[in-house]
């Protein structure tokens, strides 16, 4: 465990109690109304006023600093996953088919604990702090995108978020500078051909055969159109066609995902997959219908914010605590905030026997010994900005 100047055993116990409450009472994306009500109740106890300009179930509050020359935003996500939890922990989910399988229960408790500390130490907080308890990180439409459109970043100088990570060693805190996480966009494709008898393929326009060409061609976007140093992935996750041995179907539907590590790569991959769908289908005499489903943009950690955050980490926990990491092709809607404002998204390690299962696994759990580190980090980001 890392040293935590401001997080004593009492605050740690309180935060764990809140985390277990959220874990036992998970709510899916866009449905976090009980969670929202609980967060509002706690903030009221702390005397921190709510900002009611923003639509629920997200909760936004404003802590006024003693100087108020800067306003720093801190964000936690609140939503759970559609998973049936497995295991025998005493705080297992009470909601069938819903569990906190990604650590958002911890994030919400951590930001609440930081808010509690601020309310108890108002003379130490010089900056204004906007506290963002965000709905719908795991689903589309994104809760972050909605809040940005509503103006949650107006007047903000910088924004920071954290994520407890089971694949990062306990006692390490870190991030990738620059492009850190990928965009995540999806697509639906319908290929309209001409069905017929499997013994007379010359009388048909076979959409299954055409789909095989399309699936292969999409990989050329990554290997032959994308800059070799710009990471990207195109994966097909679904294909529906006919259900008979000797009938060529009239149409095929495909679905998949496009992930890219830069804004330029994301745009290029979108354009090329749309072009290939139309041109390849047309070359075989079929019609290709391409529907692009916009998701999250790439997450870009601003270098100046990363430099500041690294200094906070090393000054607070020691030089050995910081761990630079490689970018990943996972996605996170914190990217919407960073597209508009300077900031950084920071990983807090919690790898241990208790946290041995990956995120989104039905046996996933938080090692609660990592919670004080994350609270201290939130406090120090607020104090030192």
PDB file of C-alpha atoms in Angstrom, residues 62-72 117-130 382-385:
ATOM      1  CA  UNK A  62     -19.592  22.480  -6.932  1.00  0.00           C
ATOM      2  CA  UNK A  63     -17.109  22.956  -4.101  1.00  0.00           C
ATOM      3  CA  UNK A  64     -15.980  26.578  -3.795  1.00  0.00           C
ATOM      4  CA  UNK A  65     -12.293  26.989  -2.998  1.00  0.00           C
ATOM      5  CA  UNK A  66     -10.892  29.678  -0.742  1.00  0.00           C
ATOM      6  CA  UNK A  67      -9.216  31.413  -3.695  1.00  0.00           C
ATOM      7  CA  UNK A  68     -11.208  30.148  -6.654  1.00  0.00           C
ATOM      8  CA  UNK A  69      -8.770  31.269  -9.331  1.00  0.00           C
ATOM      9  CA  UNK A  70      -9.003  27.863 -10.999  1.00  0.00           C
ATOM     10  CA  UNK A  71     -11.783  25.328 -11.373  1.00  0.00           C
ATOM     11  CA  UNK A  72     -10.763  21.668 -11.541  1.00  0.00           C
ATOM     12  CA  UNK A 117     -12.421  15.231   3.018  1.00  0.00           C
ATOM     13  CA  UNK A 118     -12.792  18.598   1.266  1.00  0.00           C
ATOM     14  CA  UNK A 119     -15.860  19.446   3.320  1.00  0.00           C
ATOM     15  CA  UNK A 120     -13.878  18.674   6.494  1.00  0.00           C
ATOM     16  CA  UNK A 121     -10.829  20.657   5.345  1.00  0.00           C
ATOM     17  CA  UNK A 122     -12.227  23.640   3.421  1.00  0.00           C
ATOM     18  CA  UNK A 123      -9.345  25.948   4.366  1.00  0.00           C
ATOM     19  CA  UNK A 124      -6.898  23.695   2.504  1.00  0.00           C
ATOM     20  CA  UNK A 125      -8.736  23.734  -0.835  1.00  0.00           C
ATOM     21  CA  UNK A 126      -7.817  26.845  -2.816  1.00  0.00           C
ATOM     22  CA  UNK A 127      -9.297  25.805  -6.176  1.00  0.00           C
ATOM     23  CA  UNK A 128     -12.946  25.441  -7.070  1.00  0.00           C
ATOM     24  CA  UNK A 129     -13.789  21.767  -7.622  1.00  0.00           C
ATOM     25  CA  UNK A 130     -16.546  20.503  -9.895  1.00  0.00           C
ATOM     26  CA  UNK A 382      -7.538  19.066  -6.432  1.00  0.00           C
ATOM     27  CA  UNK A 383      -5.042  20.665  -4.053  1.00  0.00           C
ATOM     28  CA  UNK A 384      -1.994  20.945  -6.294  1.00  0.00           C
ATOM     29  CA  UNK A 385      -3.554  22.050  -9.592  1.00  0.00           C
TER      30      UNK A 385
END
